[in-house]
Amino acid sequence: MKVSYSWLKSYVDVNIDPRKLAHLLTMAGINVASCDNIEGEYVFELEITANRSDCLSILGVAREAAAILGKKLSMPRELRIGVPAPRKSGKPCFRVTVKEPDLCPRYTARIIRNLEVKSSPEWLKERILSAGLRPVNNIVDITNFVLLETGQPMHAFDFDRIKGGITVRQALKNEKIITIDNTTRTCEDNTLVIADEMGPIAIAGIMGGLETEVSGMTKNILLESAFFDSISVRRTSRVLGIGSESSYRFERRIDNGMVLKASNRASALISELAGGTAGDIIDIGDKTPYSKSIDFNPHVSDSLLGVSIGKSKAVSILKSLGFSVKNKKDSVKVTVPSFRQDVKNAIDLTEEIARIYGYEKIPVTIPPIIGATKIQDFTGILRGTIREALTRLGLYEIITYSLVNKDSVKDFGIYPESLVVIKNPLSIDQEIMRPTLMPGMLGVISHNMNRKAKGLSLFEAGKIYREDKDNYIEEETLSIALTGVMAENWKGRKEDFDFFHLKGIFEELLNEFAPSCEVIFKKENMPVLKKGTSTGIICGNERVGYLGEVCEPILKKFGIEKKVFYGELCMDRLCDKLSIEKNYTPYTRYPSVTRDVSLILGRDITSYEITKIIKETGGELVKGLSLIDFYKGKQIPDGKHGLLYRIEYRSDEKTLEDEEVERIHTLIKETLRKKLNVSFR
Amino acid sequence: MENEITNARNSFMSELQGAKDAESLESIRVKYLGRKGMMAGFMGKLALADKEKKPALGKELNKLKLYIQEEINRKKDEFLADRDLESEKTDITMPGFFRESGRLHPLTGVLNEINDIFISLGFQIAEGPEIEKEFYNFEALNIPLEHPSRDAFDTFYIKGNTLLRSHTSTVQIRIMEKKKPPIQVIMPGRVYRPDAVDASHSFMFHQVEGLMVDKGIRFTDLKGILNLFTKRMFGEKTMTRFRPSFFPFTEPSAEVDISCIICNGKGCRVCSHSGWLEILGAGMVNPRVFEMVGYSPRKFTGFAFGMGVERITMLKYGIDDIRLFFENDIRFLKQF
């Protein structure tokens, strides 16, 4: 809301630098977003919080300024409390019916005859312009002026264009009205309208109709000042997609204590600036303004704030804001003025006192530490530690949106019923909550590859989501992807990432965090992965993840040309198997002996089978086992390949004799030959 | 014999000077220190010397022997150093070699930093679901249905009254429902709002919520904790300013500004020339929220606060577009 300094000054005697006033208002909760000097006039742009409907008026802001500066607020005569409405001078000559008292608790109307519609005087135009509105004519400008001054929306109808009496009612479905912005609006059946015998002439509280608009030809007007229900106005304004200065204020609830006074104020201004004779007021509905009485204990308030403001200071602040205060023994009885419907409890009064007293004046203390000794649950710590470990392994962390395009997970083999679907997405890219981290990861790879990245090693630790019979499940998941060039430097050769680089990362991770669990990599068949490498990760008899090379059709969908190796781990499922505790195991002083075994074998025999036999046969003495080489080529018969394993033998009790090592090594070779039919080189 | 010793010293010195390489040095060493060398010879002669002269001569000889040994070693080191230079002309300006390690996403880094600061102040960390019931997102936090205060909390809906939480304040309720005071906890997490995406808006972002409840927690405590936090997060000189504001779930409520970390409060483009940056929302827990979770507002008081991780990260690193966080360009990720 725009408020000009000079308009403000007409209600309160401020004589400080406007920028200083802007600062003081801001520090009292009336946020001045900007204070601009426009042709010699300072205009404040205010950001009024949703609770302070009273400050959607110049008077409300002036009241704040007066309270802050310790000045008196001077109100126009018609708005002062206790000024009676003009005396009724006969019976009403016009019929108003309110069919929806819940949606329109109060409706006042007044006919003003024989006025002259013309251009407003300069002072009025300036006021209207300073608020960012456009001057139209004296009548419209006065209704806008009073709205800005008091916060009470008003509407003037051209009385002669109203057919018969008026009714405040709900619209019929598809009833139409052309509003003053020259747009045809189609009402819903719960749209509240002001209608004459022919149909709607205004959308209640939001916008008037073009048909009854006040124009240069207008001689007589009907001046409306009403109280429309905030929820109803808000709904209609949203459904029809129109907002106005009026609807903005109705939505935030207006002051019923101002409805009639504002009408009187407008009447007085009209008779001054447009002449005419004001008729009787028609006033239908609930005339009681908001009122609330609160027992308030300044001592309790002070102890919540942690500062001694004291009773007398508290009382004077409340009074300056328009509250009336009666002394009781320890506490005070506070009556809330009708324009402060946001104040309902003692705590609200504490805030009023604190903000005028000044938050800045409230000192700073450090509370005692009361938290428990357990800082973070295991999963949280684990997630942090695993993230760190992954960066050590050369991976960059990414964070992608948890909402994704539904189409991006098509062909992933995911049950459509398990997808968590967003009812009101803003775009197709927000249709569902991700059921896997893969689309996010592939999107990032595609983005970077299109920008000439040569190789990427990435991970994401985040949630995936699914629905299971109205239960929503959020699972902490880890995804890792490798693609393109792994290393290219003068010391080594150029090397691309492959499946085993990815497998190595998973192995290292599980080895570090689940050392006591047996991890098995098992061939399987996931639709998103290439058959040859689609691998399930089994840890302690439970499938905790998968990895493999992403299949062509999926890569194509994301526009990726390079091979991508991708894997996921379900952290929630892994959680009870993981540990970050470390234990020291003493190592023996006895030396170890290494022996190599070079095998030639058929492609159907797996490394897993070989190592299993070596470990089982060698038993306790096999302390280390690694695959040193893999080879194919001339020396190897067709359809076979060579593997070179290095075995480290060691005893915990003694130095191994050569003969003993020889005996076991030979036994291992014999067993391999017998069980797997391998030959040796 | 004294003269012989002096001569030996002199001849050694000149020979050493003349030594060109390790080989000639070795022959000098053999000549003087070898098993049949000059020093061994002197030692033999010493046995035959006069009894009273013996100690002085012995001392002299030892000194010389030590001297020769040291000089030869010194020369040897010189030759070694020279040889390294000679034989391997290493171009030390060639790039070093290392196994590249990755980096944490800047949001994770900053979130870790925030968590650590609050942990050091005695806070625990807790989390709650992102897919929430309407009740936890609104009613329990004193945000009535169809009220303009909901405008700030536009929400993605899933089904019926299930939605994506639009703030982490939901977790406050979940914690208080489960546990009685004292409570001192921070709650980081993802939140969602159907905002059109631009340089400063995202439909998904991260928040950290804080809550402290006990007997006798005061507004001054809130100021104290947040003062410490902003100083640790943004530097010792950072000033903090509390402005009255409105949140349905706190009363009194405050918007917390820090002195602009770009211009030190002088006014610049980033702070819209105000010298201040809005960084946090905070306040004393509204007694109505306590009533919702079955706490007695007479017995307990508390404060709550909330901050956006993206905003803090953007300010900290001078990032001007929120979309960069979710684009994950490797040239961006490598900078943190």
PDB file of C-alpha atoms in Angstrom, chain A residues 146-273:
ATOM      1  CA  VAL A 146     -12.645   7.280   1.884  1.00  0.00           C
ATOM      2  CA  LEU A 147     -11.555   3.705   1.210  1.00  0.00           C
ATOM      3  CA  LEU A 148      -7.922   4.756   1.429  1.00  0.00           C
ATOM      4  CA  GLU A 149      -8.502   6.989   4.411  1.00  0.00           C
ATOM      5  CA  THR A 150     -10.587   4.605   6.517  1.00  0.00           C
ATOM      6  CA  GLY A 151     -10.059   1.181   4.970  1.00  0.00           C
ATOM      7  CA  GLN A 152     -13.812   0.890   4.402  1.00  0.00           C
ATOM      8  CA  PRO A 153     -14.579  -0.019   0.785  1.00  0.00           C
ATOM      9  CA  MET A 154     -17.416   1.980  -0.808  1.00  0.00           C
ATOM     10  CA  HIS A 155     -19.292   1.803  -4.010  1.00  0.00           C
ATOM     11  CA  ALA A 156     -21.442   4.395  -5.766  1.00  0.00           C
ATOM     12  CA  PHE A 157     -24.106   3.199  -8.216  1.00  0.00           C
ATOM     13  CA  ASP A 158     -25.820   5.418 -10.735  1.00  0.00           C
ATOM     14  CA  PHE A 159     -29.164   5.315  -8.967  1.00  0.00           C
ATOM     15  CA  ASP A 160     -31.234   5.964 -12.081  1.00  0.00           C
ATOM     16  CA  ARG A 161     -29.866   2.894 -13.810  1.00  0.00           C
ATOM     17  CA  ILE A 162     -30.948   0.565 -11.003  1.00  0.00           C
ATOM     18  CA  LYS A 163     -34.169  -1.208 -11.889  1.00  0.00           C
ATOM     19  CA  GLY A 164     -36.361  -1.541  -8.843  1.00  0.00           C
ATOM     20  CA  GLY A 165     -34.932  -2.372  -5.421  1.00  0.00           C
ATOM     21  CA  ILE A 166     -31.707  -4.198  -4.800  1.00  0.00           C
ATOM     22  CA  THR A 167     -31.021  -7.612  -3.332  1.00  0.00           C
ATOM     23  CA  VAL A 168     -27.817  -9.000  -1.874  1.00  0.00           C
ATOM     24  CA  ARG A 169     -27.969 -12.619  -2.964  1.00  0.00           C
ATOM     25  CA  GLN A 170     -26.008 -15.508  -4.356  1.00  0.00           C
ATOM     26  CA  ALA A 171     -25.769 -15.529  -8.121  1.00  0.00           C
ATOM     27  CA  LEU A 172     -27.497 -18.098 -10.226  1.00  0.00           C
ATOM     28  CA  LYS A 173     -25.132 -20.426 -11.992  1.00  0.00           C
ATOM     29  CA  ASN A 174     -23.793 -18.803 -15.165  1.00  0.00           C
ATOM     30  CA  GLU A 175     -25.413 -15.476 -14.444  1.00  0.00           C
ATOM     31  CA  LYS A 176     -23.394 -12.826 -16.238  1.00  0.00           C
ATOM     32  CA  ILE A 177     -22.245  -9.314 -15.411  1.00  0.00           C
ATOM     33  CA  ILE A 178     -20.040  -6.863 -17.252  1.00  0.00           C
ATOM     34  CA  THR A 179     -17.785  -5.300 -14.619  1.00  0.00           C
ATOM     35  CA  ILE A 180     -16.440  -1.731 -14.778  1.00  0.00           C
ATOM     36  CA  ASP A 181     -13.213  -2.989 -16.335  1.00  0.00           C
ATOM     37  CA  ASN A 182     -15.408  -3.865 -19.322  1.00  0.00           C
ATOM     38  CA  THR A 183     -15.050  -7.617 -18.886  1.00  0.00           C
ATOM     39  CA  THR A 184     -17.915 -10.074 -18.951  1.00  0.00           C
ATOM     40  CA  ARG A 185     -17.814 -12.225 -15.840  1.00  0.00           C
ATOM     41  CA  THR A 186     -19.678 -15.477 -15.430  1.00  0.00           C
ATOM     42  CA  CYS A 187     -20.765 -16.058 -11.854  1.00  0.00           C
ATOM     43  CA  GLU A 188     -20.611 -19.331  -9.981  1.00  0.00           C
ATOM     44  CA  ASP A 189     -23.681 -20.266  -7.985  1.00  0.00           C
ATOM     45  CA  ASN A 190     -22.037 -19.162  -4.720  1.00  0.00           C
ATOM     46  CA  THR A 191     -20.869 -15.787  -6.005  1.00  0.00           C
ATOM     47  CA  LEU A 192     -22.355 -13.069  -3.826  1.00  0.00           C
ATOM     48  CA  VAL A 193     -23.801 -10.260  -5.931  1.00  0.00           C
ATOM     49  CA  ILE A 194     -25.774  -7.070  -5.567  1.00  0.00           C
ATOM     50  CA  ALA A 195     -28.656  -7.423  -7.983  1.00  0.00           C
ATOM     51  CA  ASP A 196     -31.527  -5.313  -9.158  1.00  0.00           C
ATOM     52  CA  GLU A 197     -34.623  -6.694 -10.834  1.00  0.00           C
ATOM     53  CA  MET A 198     -32.724  -7.328 -14.054  1.00  0.00           C
ATOM     54  CA  GLY A 199     -29.739  -9.124 -12.568  1.00  0.00           C
ATOM     55  CA  PRO A 200     -26.357  -8.507 -10.909  1.00  0.00           C
ATOM     56  CA  ILE A 201     -25.146  -4.900 -10.799  1.00  0.00           C
ATOM     57  CA  ALA A 202     -22.027  -5.606  -8.713  1.00  0.00           C
ATOM     58  CA  ILE A 203     -19.947  -8.522  -7.502  1.00  0.00           C
ATOM     59  CA  ALA A 204     -20.192  -7.982  -3.773  1.00  0.00           C
ATOM     60  CA  GLY A 205     -17.091  -6.450  -2.288  1.00  0.00           C
ATOM     61  CA  ILE A 206     -15.030  -6.947  -5.415  1.00  0.00           C
ATOM     62  CA  MET A 207     -16.163  -4.868  -8.369  1.00  0.00           C
ATOM     63  CA  GLY A 208     -19.144  -2.885  -9.602  1.00  0.00           C
ATOM     64  CA  GLY A 209     -20.986  -3.374 -12.884  1.00  0.00           C
ATOM     65  CA  LEU A 210     -20.518  -1.243 -15.960  1.00  0.00           C
ATOM     66  CA  GLU A 211     -24.264  -0.751 -16.364  1.00  0.00           C
ATOM     67  CA  THR A 212     -24.646   1.211 -13.123  1.00  0.00           C
ATOM     68  CA  GLU A 213     -21.267   2.920 -13.202  1.00  0.00           C
ATOM     69  CA  VAL A 214     -21.232   6.599 -12.216  1.00  0.00           C
ATOM     70  CA  SER A 215     -20.596   8.727 -15.300  1.00  0.00           C
ATOM     71  CA  GLY A 216     -20.700  12.356 -16.311  1.00  0.00           C
ATOM     72  CA  MET A 217     -24.437  11.925 -16.934  1.00  0.00           C
ATOM     73  CA  THR A 218     -25.166  10.680 -13.430  1.00  0.00           C
ATOM     74  CA  LYS A 219     -27.471  12.875 -11.350  1.00  0.00           C
ATOM     75  CA  ASN A 220     -28.389  10.614  -8.454  1.00  0.00           C
ATOM     76  CA  ILE A 221     -26.342   7.932  -6.771  1.00  0.00           C
ATOM     77  CA  LEU A 222     -26.769   5.072  -4.375  1.00  0.00           C
ATOM     78  CA  LEU A 223     -23.806   5.003  -1.996  1.00  0.00           C
ATOM     79  CA  GLU A 224     -23.046   1.548  -0.657  1.00  0.00           C
ATOM     80  CA  SER A 225     -20.992   0.902   2.455  1.00  0.00           C
ATOM     81  CA  ALA A 226     -21.212  -2.699   3.599  1.00  0.00           C
ATOM     82  CA  PHE A 227     -19.567  -5.537   5.464  1.00  0.00           C
ATOM     83  CA  PHE A 228     -19.018  -8.594   3.294  1.00  0.00           C
ATOM     84  CA  ASP A 229     -17.737 -11.851   4.713  1.00  0.00           C
ATOM     85  CA  SER A 230     -14.003 -12.249   4.220  1.00  0.00           C
ATOM     86  CA  ILE A 231     -14.054 -15.915   3.205  1.00  0.00           C
ATOM     87  CA  SER A 232     -16.802 -15.387   0.650  1.00  0.00           C
ATOM     88  CA  VAL A 233     -14.994 -12.440  -0.944  1.00  0.00           C
ATOM     89  CA  ARG A 234     -11.728 -14.345  -0.945  1.00  0.00           C
ATOM     90  CA  ARG A 235     -13.266 -17.355  -2.632  1.00  0.00           C
ATOM     91  CA  THR A 236     -15.033 -15.357  -5.276  1.00  0.00           C
ATOM     92  CA  SER A 237     -12.001 -13.224  -5.957  1.00  0.00           C
ATOM     93  CA  ARG A 238      -9.937 -16.376  -6.488  1.00  0.00           C
ATOM     94  CA  VAL A 239     -12.516 -18.177  -8.577  1.00  0.00           C
ATOM     95  CA  LEU A 240     -13.125 -15.209 -10.861  1.00  0.00           C
ATOM     96  CA  GLY A 241      -9.492 -14.183 -10.835  1.00  0.00           C
ATOM     97  CA  ILE A 242     -10.178 -10.544  -9.953  1.00  0.00           C
ATOM     98  CA  GLY A 243      -8.866  -8.561  -7.082  1.00  0.00           C
ATOM     99  CA  SER A 244      -9.408  -4.928  -6.189  1.00  0.00           C
ATOM    100  CA  GLU A 245      -8.629  -2.449  -3.450  1.00  0.00           C
ATOM    101  CA  SER A 246     -12.022  -3.382  -1.994  1.00  0.00           C
ATOM    102  CA  SER A 247     -11.663  -7.146  -2.116  1.00  0.00           C
ATOM    103  CA  TYR A 248      -8.168  -6.920  -0.618  1.00  0.00           C
ATOM    104  CA  ARG A 249      -9.636  -5.189   2.438  1.00  0.00           C
ATOM    105  CA  PHE A 250     -12.761  -7.332   2.731  1.00  0.00           C
ATOM    106  CA  GLU A 251     -10.618 -10.481   2.587  1.00  0.00           C
ATOM    107  CA  ARG A 252      -8.686  -9.217   5.590  1.00  0.00           C
ATOM    108  CA  ARG A 253     -11.904  -8.347   7.438  1.00  0.00           C
ATOM    109  CA  ILE A 254     -13.033  -4.788   7.748  1.00  0.00           C
ATOM    110  CA  ASP A 255     -14.097  -2.919  10.871  1.00  0.00           C
ATOM    111  CA  ASN A 256     -17.855  -2.984  11.392  1.00  0.00           C
ATOM    112  CA  GLY A 257     -17.442   0.090  13.528  1.00  0.00           C
ATOM    113  CA  MET A 258     -16.391   2.032  10.444  1.00  0.00           C
ATOM    114  CA  VAL A 259     -19.145   1.012   7.993  1.00  0.00           C
ATOM    115  CA  LEU A 260     -21.562   3.806   8.844  1.00  0.00           C
ATOM    116  CA  LYS A 261     -18.980   6.404   9.807  1.00  0.00           C
ATOM    117  CA  ALA A 262     -17.214   6.010   6.479  1.00  0.00           C
ATOM    118  CA  SER A 263     -20.538   6.400   4.687  1.00  0.00           C
ATOM    119  CA  ASN A 264     -21.131   9.625   6.624  1.00  0.00           C
ATOM    120  CA  ARG A 265     -17.657  10.811   5.767  1.00  0.00           C
ATOM    121  CA  ALA A 266     -18.224  10.147   2.066  1.00  0.00           C
ATOM    122  CA  SER A 267     -21.637  11.850   2.179  1.00  0.00           C
ATOM    123  CA  ALA A 268     -20.128  14.929   3.743  1.00  0.00           C
ATOM    124  CA  LEU A 269     -17.385  15.076   1.121  1.00  0.00           C
ATOM    125  CA  ILE A 270     -19.905  14.569  -1.684  1.00  0.00           C
ATOM    126  CA  SER A 271     -22.123  17.367  -0.501  1.00  0.00           C
ATOM    127  CA  GLU A 272     -19.037  19.563  -0.266  1.00  0.00           C
ATOM    128  CA  LEU A 273     -17.598  18.696  -3.673  1.00  0.00           C
TER     129      LEU A 273
END
